[in-house]
mmCIF file of C-alpha atoms and ligand atoms in Angstrom:
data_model
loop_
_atom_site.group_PDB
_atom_site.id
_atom_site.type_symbol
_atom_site.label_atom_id
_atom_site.label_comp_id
_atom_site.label_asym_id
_atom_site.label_seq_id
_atom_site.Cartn_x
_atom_site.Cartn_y
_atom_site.Cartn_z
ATOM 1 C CA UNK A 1 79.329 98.873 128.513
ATOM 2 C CA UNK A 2 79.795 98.698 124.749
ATOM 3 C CA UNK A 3 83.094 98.236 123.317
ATOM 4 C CA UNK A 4 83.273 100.280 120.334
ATOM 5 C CA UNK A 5 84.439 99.104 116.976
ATOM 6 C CA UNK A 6 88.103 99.269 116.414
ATOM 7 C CA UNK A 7 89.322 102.489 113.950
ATOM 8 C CA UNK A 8 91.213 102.328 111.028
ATOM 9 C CA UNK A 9 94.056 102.901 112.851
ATOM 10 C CA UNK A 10 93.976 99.935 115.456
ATOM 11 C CA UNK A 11 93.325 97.510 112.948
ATOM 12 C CA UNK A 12 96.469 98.240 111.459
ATOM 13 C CA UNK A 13 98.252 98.836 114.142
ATOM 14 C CA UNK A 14 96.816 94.811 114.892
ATOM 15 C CA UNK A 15 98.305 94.272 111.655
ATOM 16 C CA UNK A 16 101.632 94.882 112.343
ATOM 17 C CA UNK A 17 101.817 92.986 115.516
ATOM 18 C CA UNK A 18 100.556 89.910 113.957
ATOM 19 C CA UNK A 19 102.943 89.894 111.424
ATOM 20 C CA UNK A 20 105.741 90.677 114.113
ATOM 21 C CA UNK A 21 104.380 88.284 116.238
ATOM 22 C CA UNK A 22 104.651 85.233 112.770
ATOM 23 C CA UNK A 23 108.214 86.079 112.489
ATOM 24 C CA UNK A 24 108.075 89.102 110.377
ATOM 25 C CA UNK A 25 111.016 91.202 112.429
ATOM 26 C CA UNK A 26 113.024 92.752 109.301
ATOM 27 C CA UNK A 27 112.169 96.610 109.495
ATOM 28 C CA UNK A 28 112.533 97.451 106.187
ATOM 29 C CA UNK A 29 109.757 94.802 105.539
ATOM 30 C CA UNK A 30 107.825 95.682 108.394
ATOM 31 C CA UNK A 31 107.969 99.772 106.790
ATOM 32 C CA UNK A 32 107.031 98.608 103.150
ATOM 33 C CA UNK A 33 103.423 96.353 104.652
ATOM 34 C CA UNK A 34 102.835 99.653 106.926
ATOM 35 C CA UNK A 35 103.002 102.166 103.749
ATOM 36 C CA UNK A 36 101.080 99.319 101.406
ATOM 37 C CA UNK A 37 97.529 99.340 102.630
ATOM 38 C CA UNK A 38 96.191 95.861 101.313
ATOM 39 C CA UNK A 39 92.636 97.196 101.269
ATOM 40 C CA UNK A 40 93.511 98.492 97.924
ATOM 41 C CA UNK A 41 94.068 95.100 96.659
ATOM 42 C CA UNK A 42 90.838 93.965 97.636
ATOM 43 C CA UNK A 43 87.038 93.879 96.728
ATOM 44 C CA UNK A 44 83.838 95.106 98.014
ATOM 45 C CA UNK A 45 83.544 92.823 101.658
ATOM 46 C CA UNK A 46 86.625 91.285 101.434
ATOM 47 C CA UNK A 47 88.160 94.531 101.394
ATOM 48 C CA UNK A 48 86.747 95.393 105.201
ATOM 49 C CA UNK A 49 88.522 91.976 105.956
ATOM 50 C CA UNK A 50 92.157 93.267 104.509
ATOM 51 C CA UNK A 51 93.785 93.655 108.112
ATOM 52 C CA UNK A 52 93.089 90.042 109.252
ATOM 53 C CA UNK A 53 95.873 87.446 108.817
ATOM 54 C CA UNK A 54 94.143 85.202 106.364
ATOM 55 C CA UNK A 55 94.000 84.722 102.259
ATOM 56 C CA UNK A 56 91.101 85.939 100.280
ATOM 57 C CA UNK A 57 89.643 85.129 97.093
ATOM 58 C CA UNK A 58 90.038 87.701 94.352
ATOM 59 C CA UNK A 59 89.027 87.421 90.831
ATOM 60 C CA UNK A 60 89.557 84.204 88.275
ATOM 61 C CA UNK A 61 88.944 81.947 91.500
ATOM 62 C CA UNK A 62 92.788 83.111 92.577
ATOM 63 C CA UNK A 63 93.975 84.452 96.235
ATOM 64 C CA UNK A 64 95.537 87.234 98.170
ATOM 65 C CA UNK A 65 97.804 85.191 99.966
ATOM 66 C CA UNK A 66 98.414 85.628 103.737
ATOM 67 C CA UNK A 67 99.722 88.889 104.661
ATOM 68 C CA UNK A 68 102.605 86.866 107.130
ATOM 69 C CA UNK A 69 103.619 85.026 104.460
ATOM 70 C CA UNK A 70 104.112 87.517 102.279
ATOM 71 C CA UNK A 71 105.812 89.142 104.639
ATOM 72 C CA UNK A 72 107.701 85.625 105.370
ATOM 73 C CA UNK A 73 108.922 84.875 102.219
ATOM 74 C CA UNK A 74 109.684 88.995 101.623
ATOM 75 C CA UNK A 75 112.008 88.785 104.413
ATOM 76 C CA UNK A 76 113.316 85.507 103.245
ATOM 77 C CA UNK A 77 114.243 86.970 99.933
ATOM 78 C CA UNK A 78 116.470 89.378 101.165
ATOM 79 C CA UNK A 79 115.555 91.971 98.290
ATOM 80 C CA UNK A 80 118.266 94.860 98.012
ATOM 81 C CA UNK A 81 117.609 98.411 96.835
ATOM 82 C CA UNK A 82 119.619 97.793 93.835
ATOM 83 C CA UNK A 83 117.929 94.657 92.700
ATOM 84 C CA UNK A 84 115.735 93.542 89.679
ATOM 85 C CA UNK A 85 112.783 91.242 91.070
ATOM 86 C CA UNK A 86 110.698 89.079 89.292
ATOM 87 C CA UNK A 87 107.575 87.539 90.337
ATOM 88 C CA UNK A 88 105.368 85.197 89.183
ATOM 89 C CA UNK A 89 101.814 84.989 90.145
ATOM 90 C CA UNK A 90 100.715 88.417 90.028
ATOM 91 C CA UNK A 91 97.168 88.133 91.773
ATOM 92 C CA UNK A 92 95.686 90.956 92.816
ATOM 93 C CA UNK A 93 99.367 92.736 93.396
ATOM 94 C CA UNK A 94 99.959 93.124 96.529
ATOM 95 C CA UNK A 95 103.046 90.847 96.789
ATOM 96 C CA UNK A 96 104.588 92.859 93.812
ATOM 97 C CA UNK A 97 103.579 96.431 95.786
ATOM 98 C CA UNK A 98 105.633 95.572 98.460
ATOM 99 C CA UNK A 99 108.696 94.462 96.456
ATOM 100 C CA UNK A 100 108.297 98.012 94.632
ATOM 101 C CA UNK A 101 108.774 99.576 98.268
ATOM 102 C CA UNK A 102 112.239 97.470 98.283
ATOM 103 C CA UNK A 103 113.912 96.959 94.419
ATOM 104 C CA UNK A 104 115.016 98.477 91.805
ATOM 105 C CA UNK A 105 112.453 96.976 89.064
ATOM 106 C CA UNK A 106 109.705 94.263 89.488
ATOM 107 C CA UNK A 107 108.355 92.205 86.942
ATOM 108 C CA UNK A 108 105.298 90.289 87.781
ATOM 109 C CA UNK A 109 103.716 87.893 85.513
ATOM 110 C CA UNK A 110 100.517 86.172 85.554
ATOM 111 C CA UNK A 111 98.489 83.835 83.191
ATOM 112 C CA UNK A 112 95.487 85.940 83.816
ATOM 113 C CA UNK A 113 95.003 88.955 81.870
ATOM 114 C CA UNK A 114 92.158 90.538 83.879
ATOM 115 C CA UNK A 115 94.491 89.873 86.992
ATOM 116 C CA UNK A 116 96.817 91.704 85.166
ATOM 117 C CA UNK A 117 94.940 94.386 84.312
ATOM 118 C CA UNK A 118 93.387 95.097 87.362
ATOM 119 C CA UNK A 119 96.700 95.448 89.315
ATOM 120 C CA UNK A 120 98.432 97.401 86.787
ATOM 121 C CA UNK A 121 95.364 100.019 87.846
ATOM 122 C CA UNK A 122 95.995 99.557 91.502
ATOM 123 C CA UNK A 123 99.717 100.256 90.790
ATOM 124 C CA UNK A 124 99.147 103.502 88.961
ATOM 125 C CA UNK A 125 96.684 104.480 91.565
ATOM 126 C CA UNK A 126 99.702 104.247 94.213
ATOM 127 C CA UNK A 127 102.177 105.661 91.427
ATOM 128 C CA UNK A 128 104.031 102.434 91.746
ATOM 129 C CA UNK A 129 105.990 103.138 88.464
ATOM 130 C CA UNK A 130 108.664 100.437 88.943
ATOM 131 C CA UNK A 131 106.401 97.868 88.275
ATOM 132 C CA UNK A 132 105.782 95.951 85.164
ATOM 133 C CA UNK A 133 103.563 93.462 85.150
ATOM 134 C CA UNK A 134 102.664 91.675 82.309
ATOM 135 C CA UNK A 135 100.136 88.315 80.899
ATOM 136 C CA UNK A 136 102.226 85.535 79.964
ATOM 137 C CA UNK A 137 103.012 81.680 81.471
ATOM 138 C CA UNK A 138 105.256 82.414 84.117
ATOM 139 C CA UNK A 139 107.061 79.217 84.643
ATOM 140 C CA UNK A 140 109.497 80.261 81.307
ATOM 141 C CA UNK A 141 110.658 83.519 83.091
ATOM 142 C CA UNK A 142 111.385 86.770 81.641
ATOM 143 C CA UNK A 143 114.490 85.601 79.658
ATOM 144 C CA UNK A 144 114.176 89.211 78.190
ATOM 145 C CA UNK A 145 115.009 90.699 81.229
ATOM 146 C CA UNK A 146 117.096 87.817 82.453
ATOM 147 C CA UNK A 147 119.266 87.252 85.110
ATOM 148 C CA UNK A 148 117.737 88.276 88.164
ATOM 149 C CA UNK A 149 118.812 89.545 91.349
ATOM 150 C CA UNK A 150 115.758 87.623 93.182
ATOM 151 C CA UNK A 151 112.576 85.354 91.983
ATOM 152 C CA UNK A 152 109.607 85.075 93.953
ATOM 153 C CA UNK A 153 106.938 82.624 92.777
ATOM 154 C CA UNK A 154 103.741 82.599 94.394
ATOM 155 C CA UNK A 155 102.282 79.193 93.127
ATOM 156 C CA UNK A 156 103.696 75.701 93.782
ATOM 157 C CA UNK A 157 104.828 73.851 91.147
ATOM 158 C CA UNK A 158 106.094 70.514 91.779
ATOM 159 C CA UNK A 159 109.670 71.000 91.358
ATOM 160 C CA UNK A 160 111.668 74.775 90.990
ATOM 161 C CA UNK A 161 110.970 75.568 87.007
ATOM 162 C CA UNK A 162 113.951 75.193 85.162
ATOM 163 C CA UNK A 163 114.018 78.375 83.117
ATOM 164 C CA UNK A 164 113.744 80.111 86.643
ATOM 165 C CA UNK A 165 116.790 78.725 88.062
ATOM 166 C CA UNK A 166 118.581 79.451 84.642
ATOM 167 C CA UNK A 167 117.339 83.198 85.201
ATOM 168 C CA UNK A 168 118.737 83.903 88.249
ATOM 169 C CA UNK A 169 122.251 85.420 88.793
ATOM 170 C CA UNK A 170 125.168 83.943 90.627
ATOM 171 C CA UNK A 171 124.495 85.322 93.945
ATOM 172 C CA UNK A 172 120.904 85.193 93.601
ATOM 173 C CA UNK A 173 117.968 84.166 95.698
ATOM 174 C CA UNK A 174 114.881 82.516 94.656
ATOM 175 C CA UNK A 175 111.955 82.027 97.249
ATOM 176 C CA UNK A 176 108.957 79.427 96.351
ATOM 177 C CA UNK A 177 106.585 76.523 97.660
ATOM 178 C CA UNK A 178 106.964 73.063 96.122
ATOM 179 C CA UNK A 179 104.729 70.385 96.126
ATOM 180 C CA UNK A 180 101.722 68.873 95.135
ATOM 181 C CA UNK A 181 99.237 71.377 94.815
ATOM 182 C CA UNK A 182 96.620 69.628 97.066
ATOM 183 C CA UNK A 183 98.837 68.888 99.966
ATOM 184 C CA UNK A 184 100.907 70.998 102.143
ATOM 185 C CA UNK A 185 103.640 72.072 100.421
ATOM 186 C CA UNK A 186 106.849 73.788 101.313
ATOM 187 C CA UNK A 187 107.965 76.850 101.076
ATOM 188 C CA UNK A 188 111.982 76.733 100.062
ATOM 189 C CA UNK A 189 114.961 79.311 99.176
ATOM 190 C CA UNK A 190 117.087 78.338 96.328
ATOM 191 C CA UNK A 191 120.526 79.812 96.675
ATOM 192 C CA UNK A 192 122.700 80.267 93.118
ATOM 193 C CA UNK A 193 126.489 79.487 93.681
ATOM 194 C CA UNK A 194 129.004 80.071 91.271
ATOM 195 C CA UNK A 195 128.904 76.243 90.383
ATOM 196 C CA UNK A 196 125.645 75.576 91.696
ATOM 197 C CA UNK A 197 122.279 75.730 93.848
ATOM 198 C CA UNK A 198 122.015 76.082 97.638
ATOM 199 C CA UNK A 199 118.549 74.474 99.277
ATOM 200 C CA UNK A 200 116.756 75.323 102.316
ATOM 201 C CA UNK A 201 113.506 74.789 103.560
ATOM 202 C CA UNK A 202 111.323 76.875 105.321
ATOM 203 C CA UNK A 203 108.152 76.219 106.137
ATOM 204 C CA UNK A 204 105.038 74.397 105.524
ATOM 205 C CA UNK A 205 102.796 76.793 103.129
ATOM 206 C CA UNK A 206 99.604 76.218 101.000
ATOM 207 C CA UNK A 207 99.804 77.903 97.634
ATOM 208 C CA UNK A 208 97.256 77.720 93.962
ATOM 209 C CA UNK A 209 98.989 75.470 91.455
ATOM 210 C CA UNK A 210 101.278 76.863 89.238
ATOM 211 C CA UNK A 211 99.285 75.943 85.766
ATOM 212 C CA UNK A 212 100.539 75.716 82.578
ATOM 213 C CA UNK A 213 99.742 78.094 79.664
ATOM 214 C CA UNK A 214 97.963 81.426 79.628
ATOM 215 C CA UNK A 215 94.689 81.881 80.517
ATOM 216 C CA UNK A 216 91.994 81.663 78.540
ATOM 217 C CA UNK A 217 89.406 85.138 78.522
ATOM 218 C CA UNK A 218 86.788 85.458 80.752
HETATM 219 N N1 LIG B 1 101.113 87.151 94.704
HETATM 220 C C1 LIG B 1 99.677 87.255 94.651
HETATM 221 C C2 LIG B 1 98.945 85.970 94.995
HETATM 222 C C3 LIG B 1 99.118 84.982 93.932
HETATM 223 S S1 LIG B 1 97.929 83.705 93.772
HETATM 224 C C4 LIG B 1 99.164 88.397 95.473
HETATM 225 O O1 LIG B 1 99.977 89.098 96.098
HETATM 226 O O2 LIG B 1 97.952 88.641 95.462
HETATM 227 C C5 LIG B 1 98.792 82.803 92.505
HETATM 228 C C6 LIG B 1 98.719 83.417 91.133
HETATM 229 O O3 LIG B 1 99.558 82.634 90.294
HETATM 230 C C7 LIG B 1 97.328 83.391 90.514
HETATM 231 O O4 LIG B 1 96.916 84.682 90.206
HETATM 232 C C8 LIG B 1 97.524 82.535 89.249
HETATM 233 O O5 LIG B 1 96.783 83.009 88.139
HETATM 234 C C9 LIG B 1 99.012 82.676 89.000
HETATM 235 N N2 LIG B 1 99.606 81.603 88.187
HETATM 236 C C10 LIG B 1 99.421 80.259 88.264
HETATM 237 N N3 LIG B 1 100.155 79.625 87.335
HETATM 238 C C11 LIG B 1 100.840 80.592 86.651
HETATM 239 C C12 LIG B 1 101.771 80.576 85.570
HETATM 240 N N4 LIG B 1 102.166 79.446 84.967
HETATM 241 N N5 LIG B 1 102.262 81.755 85.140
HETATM 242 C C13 LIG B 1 101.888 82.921 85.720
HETATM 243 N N6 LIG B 1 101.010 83.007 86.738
HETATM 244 C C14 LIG B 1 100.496 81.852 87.201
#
């Protein structure tokens, strides 16, 4: 007997149950990865890979990161419909896509202009117009757009960047791994009182470094 190949429609059915079965329960979160086909976000072979739980390299030497935790740390941001989200670490998107499917207004910043480039293209593909994403050295913010509902930053720096914390409102919720970039580090939520900043951690994660400084051209 052969087993045939599974469709289109298994492997993301598969998908979802992996992600459920991580810890990804919140529906709305669940909907958004469901209508955000991470295919799209992908290259030639690795794009035939998109539905398996597992990073993948994308351009400038960079990752897709996991599709639990994005879903993970989506959940744990607790984005509202009214909220303006920045992210930093653009990628190849796909984190920002789903946030689009759950704010107001993302930002997304990375230090690499072709990454930049390249998902601004994927977003107008999926007429994702509430997404801005823009070449700059994240770790300083957006203090144009400044405060923030939520901040998502999708490469560890050693300590939460100080112009972040300053950028998010009272109220706010910031979601990020810390550590050193070649051990495990840990993903944590940063909490902003009214006099101050609420800690928790997570989980173990293993992000790219945050670096300093735009990118050169390639
Ligand atoms: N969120 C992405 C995955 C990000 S990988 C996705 O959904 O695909 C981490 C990204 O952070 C890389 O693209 C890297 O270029 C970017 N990065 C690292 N340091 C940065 C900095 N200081 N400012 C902005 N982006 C940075």
């Amino acid at each position: 007997m052969t087993i045939a190949p599974a469709s289109d429609a298994e492997r993301k059915m598969q998908f979802l149950f992996a992600l459920r079965s991580k810890g990804v329960t919140d529906a709305r979160v669940l909907s958004a990865m469901e209508r955000i086909d991470r295919a799209r976000f992908l290259r030639g072979l690795f794009a035939e890979r998109a539905y398996e739980d597992t990073p993948l390299p994308i351009a400038c030497g960079q990752t897709i990161s996991q599709p639990s935790v994005v879903g993970l740390m989506t959940q744990a941001l607790n984005v509202q419909p009214r909220d303006k989200v920045l992210e930093i670490g653009t990628g190849s998107g796909y984190q920002a896509a789903i946030l689009s499917q759950l704010a107001r207004r993302v930002y997304t910043i990375d230090r690499h202009k072709r990454l930049v480039r390249e998902a601004r293209t994927v977003f107008e593909a999926l007429d994702l117009s509430n997404i801005t994403a823009l070449t700059d050295d994240g770790s300083f913010g957006l203090p144009d757009q400044a405060p923030f509902d939520r901040i998502i930053v999708t490469a560890a720096a050693e300590d939460p960047p100080g112009p972040l914390l300053a950028q998010l409102k009272p109220g706010g919720i910031m979601v990020l791994p810390v550590g050193q970039s070649d051990t495990v580090q840990s993903l944590i939520r940063v909490r902003r009182t009214e006099d101050g900043f609420d800690y928790d951690e997570l989980r173990p994660v293993r992000f790219v470094p945050l670096i300093e400084g735009v990118a050169p051209e390639n």
